XYZ file of C-alpha atoms in Angstrom:
454
model
C -13.101 39.145 20.147
C -11.555 39.143 16.679
C -12.384 35.885 14.855
C -9.549 33.716 13.586
C -8.480 30.143 12.823
C -5.482 28.130 14.090
C -2.200 28.470 12.194
C -1.767 25.861 9.514
C -5.514 25.587 8.791
C -7.617 27.297 6.125
C -11.134 28.257 5.123
C -12.173 27.383 1.567
C -14.504 29.466 -0.562
C -17.145 27.891 -2.821
C -14.827 28.291 -5.824
C -11.906 26.708 -3.973
C -14.082 23.799 -2.853
C -15.210 23.245 -6.451
C -11.588 23.205 -7.665
C -10.558 20.811 -4.900
C -13.492 18.550 -5.721
C -12.304 18.474 -9.332
C -8.957 17.084 -8.123
C -10.662 14.689 -5.685
C -12.961 13.348 -8.410
C -10.091 12.899 -10.884
C -8.065 10.941 -8.330
C -11.084 8.932 -7.152
C -12.042 7.977 -10.726
C -8.485 6.778 -11.418
C -8.366 4.813 -8.148
C -11.556 2.984 -9.045
C -10.416 2.502 -12.643
C -7.368 0.662 -11.255
C -9.582 -1.568 -9.079
C -9.276 0.096 -5.651
C -12.165 0.115 -3.147
C -12.949 2.949 -0.697
C -12.745 2.750 3.093
C -12.753 5.378 5.856
C -11.260 5.368 9.360
C -11.879 7.667 12.370
C -10.258 11.104 12.546
C -8.587 10.087 15.814
C -7.063 6.825 16.974
C -5.816 5.407 20.259
C -2.409 6.959 20.939
C -0.911 3.465 21.172
C -1.926 2.869 17.554
C 0.028 5.864 16.270
C 2.973 6.456 18.624
C 6.263 4.812 17.690
C 5.301 4.169 14.056
C 6.787 7.273 12.411
C 10.163 7.649 14.096
C 11.158 10.178 16.720
C 10.459 13.206 14.495
C 7.026 11.919 13.472
C 5.984 11.216 17.063
C 6.657 14.851 17.989
C 4.267 16.026 15.251
C 1.257 13.988 16.412
C -1.595 16.072 17.856
C -2.639 14.601 21.209
C -6.231 14.831 22.497
C -6.791 15.507 26.199
C -8.876 12.947 28.081
C -12.405 14.009 28.979
C -13.292 15.347 32.400
C -10.806 16.345 35.101
C -7.824 14.769 33.347
C -5.246 15.990 35.907
C -7.010 14.512 38.935
C -5.464 11.051 38.593
C -1.934 12.260 37.796
C 0.604 11.765 40.577
C 1.588 15.096 42.180
C 5.279 14.242 42.040
C 4.971 13.635 38.290
C 3.364 17.037 37.853
C 6.040 18.653 39.953
C 8.784 17.143 37.755
C 7.244 18.921 34.736
C 8.202 16.038 32.425
C 5.713 16.672 29.615
C 6.247 13.303 27.911
C 5.458 11.319 31.045
C 2.490 13.526 31.909
C 1.097 13.325 28.359
C 0.773 9.534 28.557
C -1.375 9.979 31.685
C -3.699 12.701 30.395
C -4.058 11.759 26.708
C -5.127 8.352 25.408
C -6.156 9.444 21.885
C -4.564 11.407 19.046
C -5.483 12.823 15.640
C -4.236 10.577 12.844
C -0.854 11.565 11.380
C -1.379 9.717 8.100
C -3.731 7.139 6.575
C -1.295 4.209 6.331
C -0.959 3.195 9.983
C -4.748 3.449 10.579
C -5.155 1.345 7.421
C -2.825 -1.328 8.847
C -4.905 -1.327 12.038
C -8.068 -1.623 9.908
C -6.690 -4.618 7.992
C -5.859 -6.465 11.193
C -9.241 -5.740 12.791
C -11.204 -6.686 9.667
C -8.967 -9.440 8.282
C -11.803 -12.000 8.280
C -14.011 -9.721 6.145
C -11.333 -8.781 3.604
C -10.506 -10.577 0.358
C -6.744 -10.539 -0.201
C -4.958 -9.031 -2.021
C -6.953 -6.046 -0.745
C -6.819 -2.883 -2.851
C -8.129 0.091 -0.907
C -8.228 3.819 -1.400
C -8.882 6.471 1.215
C -9.398 10.226 0.841
C -9.515 11.924 4.248
C -7.816 14.713 6.232
C -4.782 14.152 8.478
C -3.143 16.407 11.075
C 0.477 17.210 11.889
C 1.854 19.706 14.426
C 4.325 20.968 11.831
C 5.637 24.501 11.284
C 3.261 26.025 8.690
C 4.796 27.278 5.437
C 3.989 27.296 1.724
C 2.592 23.901 0.804
C 2.811 22.635 4.386
C -0.254 22.749 6.617
C -1.297 21.324 9.958
C -4.556 20.023 8.531
C -4.525 18.607 5.025
C -5.986 15.853 2.873
C -4.221 12.692 1.803
C -5.446 10.586 -1.083
C -4.015 7.095 -0.567
C -4.120 3.859 -2.529
C -2.622 0.652 -1.093
C -2.477 -3.056 -1.858
C -1.940 -5.517 1.001
C -1.431 -9.241 0.684
C 0.830 -9.286 -2.389
C 4.627 -9.182 -2.760
C 4.471 -8.947 -6.540
C 6.608 -6.195 -8.048
C 3.858 -5.631 -10.622
C 2.150 -3.614 -7.891
C 5.116 -1.205 -7.866
C 4.874 -0.932 -11.651
C 1.136 -0.255 -11.455
C 1.586 2.543 -8.912
C 3.976 4.339 -11.260
C 1.270 4.058 -13.931
C -1.359 5.334 -11.476
C 0.694 8.438 -10.698
C 1.210 9.052 -14.414
C -2.508 8.577 -15.156
C -3.726 11.030 -12.492
C -1.213 13.775 -13.262
C -1.848 13.419 -16.993
C -5.604 13.823 -16.447
C -5.003 16.904 -14.308
C -2.819 18.402 -17.045
C 0.246 18.346 -14.772
C 2.640 17.335 -17.528
C 6.313 17.006 -16.692
C 6.060 15.556 -13.185
C 8.982 13.393 -12.065
C 8.275 10.132 -10.255
C 11.389 9.472 -8.180
C 11.975 5.899 -7.072
C 14.456 4.099 -4.841
C 14.526 1.005 -2.634
C 15.164 0.837 1.105
C 17.111 -2.426 0.578
C 19.611 -0.393 -1.431
C 19.956 2.097 1.408
C 20.393 -0.751 3.900
C 23.014 -2.237 1.596
C 24.895 1.070 1.365
C 24.854 1.405 5.161
C 26.180 -2.154 5.353
C 29.092 -1.706 2.931
C 30.219 1.542 4.610
C 30.039 -0.059 8.062
C 27.088 1.987 9.377
C 24.332 -0.647 9.615
C 23.753 0.212 13.279
C 23.032 3.799 12.211
C 20.637 2.939 9.358
C 17.750 5.136 10.523
C 20.020 8.124 11.242
C 21.697 7.589 7.861
C 18.438 7.461 5.867
C 16.782 10.360 7.732
C 19.801 12.589 7.036
C 20.163 11.469 3.414
C 16.501 12.209 2.751
C 17.145 15.886 3.553
C 19.699 16.368 0.754
C 17.411 18.523 -1.400
C 16.487 20.670 1.630
C 19.791 21.233 3.448
C 22.367 20.305 0.798
C 25.385 18.002 0.968
C 27.129 19.968 3.749
C 23.999 19.882 5.899
C 23.580 16.138 5.407
C 27.239 15.444 6.218
C 27.005 17.552 9.391
C 23.836 15.728 10.537
C 25.441 12.333 9.887
C 28.534 13.315 11.887
C 26.308 14.614 14.712
C 24.513 11.242 14.774
C 27.810 9.370 15.182
C 28.401 8.195 11.606
C 32.157 8.247 10.991
C 33.871 10.573 8.521
C 35.358 7.497 6.839
C 31.894 6.025 6.256
C 30.591 9.335 4.901
C 33.544 9.522 2.506
C 32.607 6.116 1.089
C 29.063 7.336 0.421
C 30.231 10.555 -1.278
C 29.531 9.262 -4.857
C 25.797 9.150 -3.978
C 25.667 12.940 -3.754
C 26.528 13.301 -7.441
C 24.959 10.221 -8.997
C 24.172 10.899 -12.668
C 23.326 9.200 -15.962
C 20.289 7.227 -17.097
C 18.339 4.910 -14.813
C 20.207 1.969 -16.328
C 23.573 3.705 -15.698
C 22.624 4.286 -12.070
C 21.538 0.663 -11.624
C 24.874 -0.522 -13.000
C 26.798 1.811 -10.644
C 24.750 0.647 -7.656
C 25.327 -2.984 -8.545
C 29.089 -2.382 -8.542
C 28.953 -0.416 -5.266
C 26.887 -3.052 -3.453
C 28.814 -6.230 -4.310
C 29.437 -6.825 -0.624
C 25.737 -6.700 0.371
C 23.214 -9.402 -0.493
C 20.320 -7.204 0.642
C 21.584 -4.262 -1.388
C 21.890 -6.372 -4.547
C 18.335 -7.648 -4.029
C 17.181 -4.032 -3.881
C 18.956 -3.307 -7.172
C 17.315 -6.372 -8.778
C 13.859 -5.308 -7.551
C 14.379 -1.775 -8.810
C 15.620 -3.001 -12.184
C 12.435 -5.071 -12.603
C 10.254 -2.016 -11.981
C 12.325 0.340 -14.155
C 12.558 -2.125 -17.064
C 8.822 -2.820 -17.095
C 7.819 0.846 -16.800
C 10.168 1.709 -19.684
C 8.626 -1.107 -21.735
C 5.023 -0.038 -21.016
C 5.714 3.699 -21.354
C 4.335 6.732 -19.495
C 2.004 9.422 -20.859
C 3.371 12.617 -19.336
C 5.538 11.805 -16.308
C 9.124 10.589 -16.177
C 10.582 7.920 -13.892
C 13.882 8.780 -12.218
C 16.025 6.574 -9.993
C 17.083 8.792 -7.072
C 19.572 7.024 -4.795
C 19.330 9.767 -2.139
C 15.573 9.309 -1.783
C 15.025 7.770 1.645
C 11.686 9.027 3.028
C 11.848 9.354 6.783
C 9.131 6.875 7.754
C 10.530 3.794 9.466
C 8.014 1.300 8.133
C 9.195 1.278 4.483
C 11.146 -1.859 3.560
C 11.257 -1.948 -0.263
C 10.382 0.447 -3.062
C 9.971 4.096 -2.113
C 8.380 6.818 -4.257
C 8.293 10.592 -4.298
C 6.778 12.839 -6.959
C 8.224 16.236 -7.874
C 6.142 18.972 -9.511
C 6.946 20.097 -13.088
C 10.228 21.955 -13.449
C 10.038 25.626 -12.550
C 7.470 25.206 -9.772
C 8.949 25.612 -6.300
C 7.068 23.065 -4.245
C 7.907 20.089 -2.054
C 6.857 16.611 -3.087
C 3.275 16.270 -4.343
C 3.103 12.535 -3.760
C 4.982 9.705 -2.105
C 4.803 6.175 -0.803
C 6.479 2.790 -0.758
C 6.419 -0.855 0.261
C 6.089 -2.022 3.853
C 6.616 -5.751 4.299
C 5.252 -6.168 7.797
C 3.402 -3.043 8.902
C 0.417 -5.116 10.081
C 2.839 -7.126 12.258
C 2.851 -4.327 14.837
C -0.853 -5.114 15.361
C -0.403 -8.894 15.479
C -0.895 -9.962 11.843
C 2.456 -11.192 10.546
C 3.781 -11.563 6.992
C 1.234 -9.389 5.180
C 3.171 -7.294 2.709
C 1.769 -4.018 1.450
C 2.650 -1.200 -0.908
C 0.962 2.139 -1.415
C 1.168 5.726 -2.602
C -0.329 9.031 -1.568
C -1.320 12.173 -3.475
C -0.778 15.498 -1.690
C -4.074 17.194 -2.582
C -3.209 20.590 -1.112
C 0.149 20.860 -2.851
C -1.300 19.619 -6.133
C -3.907 22.387 -5.843
C -1.215 25.052 -5.323
C 0.824 23.761 -8.284
C -2.213 23.737 -10.588
C -3.139 27.237 -9.451
C 0.391 28.497 -10.147
C 0.395 26.918 -13.613
C -3.131 28.160 -14.437
C -4.442 24.654 -15.027
C -7.914 25.138 -13.579
C -10.597 25.773 -16.169
C -13.574 27.958 -15.240
C -15.318 26.170 -12.400
C -19.109 26.202 -12.410
C -20.478 26.421 -8.889
C -23.687 24.618 -7.922
C -26.693 26.845 -8.633
C -30.407 26.548 -9.433
C -31.499 26.229 -13.027
C -34.767 27.987 -12.160
C -35.255 30.800 -9.641
C -38.722 31.872 -8.489
C -38.788 35.541 -7.487
C -40.847 36.428 -4.442
C -42.903 39.552 -5.125
C -46.278 38.377 -3.733
C -46.763 36.421 -0.495
C -50.047 35.004 -1.870
C -48.143 33.151 -4.614
C -45.496 31.605 -2.334
C -47.255 28.294 -1.673
C -47.979 27.738 -5.397
C -44.333 28.482 -6.187
C -43.087 26.039 -3.551
C -45.376 23.339 -4.997
C -44.034 24.037 -8.490
C -40.465 23.857 -7.162
C -41.203 20.453 -5.612
C -42.292 19.154 -9.030
C -39.230 20.615 -10.720
C -36.928 19.002 -8.164
C -38.684 15.663 -8.655
C -37.655 16.041 -12.310
C -34.033 16.662 -11.238
C -34.197 20.363 -12.064
C -32.376 22.476 -9.482
C -34.798 25.144 -8.286
C -35.288 27.572 -5.453
C -37.424 30.523 -4.395
C -35.941 33.793 -3.175
C -36.861 33.553 0.539
C -37.840 37.134 1.421
C -40.911 38.891 -0.014
C -40.093 42.115 -1.842
C -42.045 45.037 -0.361
C -40.504 47.755 -2.529
C -38.992 48.353 -5.955
C -35.513 48.323 -4.449
C -36.131 44.901 -2.943
C -37.404 43.617 -6.295
C -34.235 44.925 -7.948
C -32.234 43.105 -5.289
C -33.870 39.828 -6.298
C -33.139 40.434 -9.993
C -29.542 41.241 -9.083
C -29.346 37.974 -7.132
C -30.433 36.074 -10.260
C -27.861 37.917 -12.390
C -24.980 37.457 -9.952
C -25.602 33.731 -9.705
C -26.013 33.440 -13.486
C -29.367 31.655 -13.181
C -30.782 30.768 -16.572
C -34.566 30.873 -15.974
C -36.445 33.235 -13.658
C -40.139 32.815 -12.808
C -41.801 36.065 -11.744
C -45.422 35.017 -11.205
C -47.465 31.834 -10.827
C -51.234 32.120 -11.219
C -53.816 29.410 -11.960
C -51.104 27.019 -13.172
C -49.599 29.603 -15.539
C -46.005 30.764 -15.082
C -44.355 33.920 -16.391
C -40.774 32.891 -17.225
C -37.815 34.984 -18.328
C -34.836 33.411 -20.118
C -31.951 35.403 -18.652
C -29.602 34.467 -21.490
C -31.823 35.795 -24.297
C -34.015 38.238 -22.367
C -37.143 36.563 -23.824
C -40.190 36.426 -21.545
C -42.909 33.798 -22.086
C -46.011 32.441 -20.419
C -46.233 28.657 -20.058
C -47.471 25.768 -17.960
C -45.263 23.918 -15.481
C -44.962 20.922 -17.853
C -43.893 23.257 -20.660
C -41.270 24.802 -18.361
C -39.952 21.340 -17.494
C -39.613 20.475 -21.203
C -37.991 23.833 -21.941
C -35.415 23.486 -19.151
C -34.617 19.828 -19.790
């Protein structure tokens, strides 16, 4: 049988893992520098925790896990005969792989509310799974790197998240990223003034696809969802909004005079934009994008999306927003939260395309003991133990060389792995050591080797 892996998943070589860890560590350091604490949640949750939280499209992308044992035994025969997969699924699957980190985080907050100090600033770096159609930058298994604050309605949190994005991308050398920002209250206000409040979700889901399917595609989807041509005509100026952030805020304020909620969204957005402009950003730019909707139903305030530097064809490399009552679905009311996510896998692809990775040094021993004589093996292992106790990475080539060719193989191993010091023999506490960088060979004690290496 030819080996293979499921579509939308990947293997990672040692070099790729090292590069990914570089991104992970940069993000993690920035999270902790901003005061966030780490948590982790299970890879799979109860289906009831996840279903219904991401909208109709999101629910279809959740990977379901079959119940253990003979899962069809308890299913009614008539139900099986009807071949209604949705009804059958609820009977044979009680768990599912997590779709994102935000809903599990809301569940975590509710379960652990008595142990948490609010406002609670958490970060989480773990894989998620989506039954999406694989394509460039879109996988079925991928990592999210999330930071959230729950228990605070302060708009300073929104300001700080813009700074956090700017800090991470600046450290990674990803200069020229665009942090797009909008507010769901503005979108609700627009739906209100055009008479489409009852179609808010359909309106925002369609609008969010503008950069993917264009104006004509968005208009068609809105018409298909029952939004009137008259309402769509009123929203036409949104498709060509231009000018500075302040110009856009002024235009929105004029457009939304008939909506109290919409005007509140403009005021909130102005607070964030004004403060970010006053503080300044290192390498990113902040752009008010009135068509930014993000499809997730739980956002209620600010929404973010980050675009890669100009010239790189890639979907968003980060996103997030405010959710005023996400914990309410699990019984804890009035706990506002806001958070952002970094798309690790897309960031990796962008950095690779732009050549931003420096030479990555893979983990390797500082000292390698060659294995030419079985009688010396125990002494070498004892020496290696001492070296490791002194935090010097060391190993012995495992197989004894019984020929010149096998000895050459061991030397080649040392060269290929770019190991700095090679020990050929150990006898009566004396080591023969070769410095592979200079070619110099010396005889020394173990303590002298430790001093030399350190």
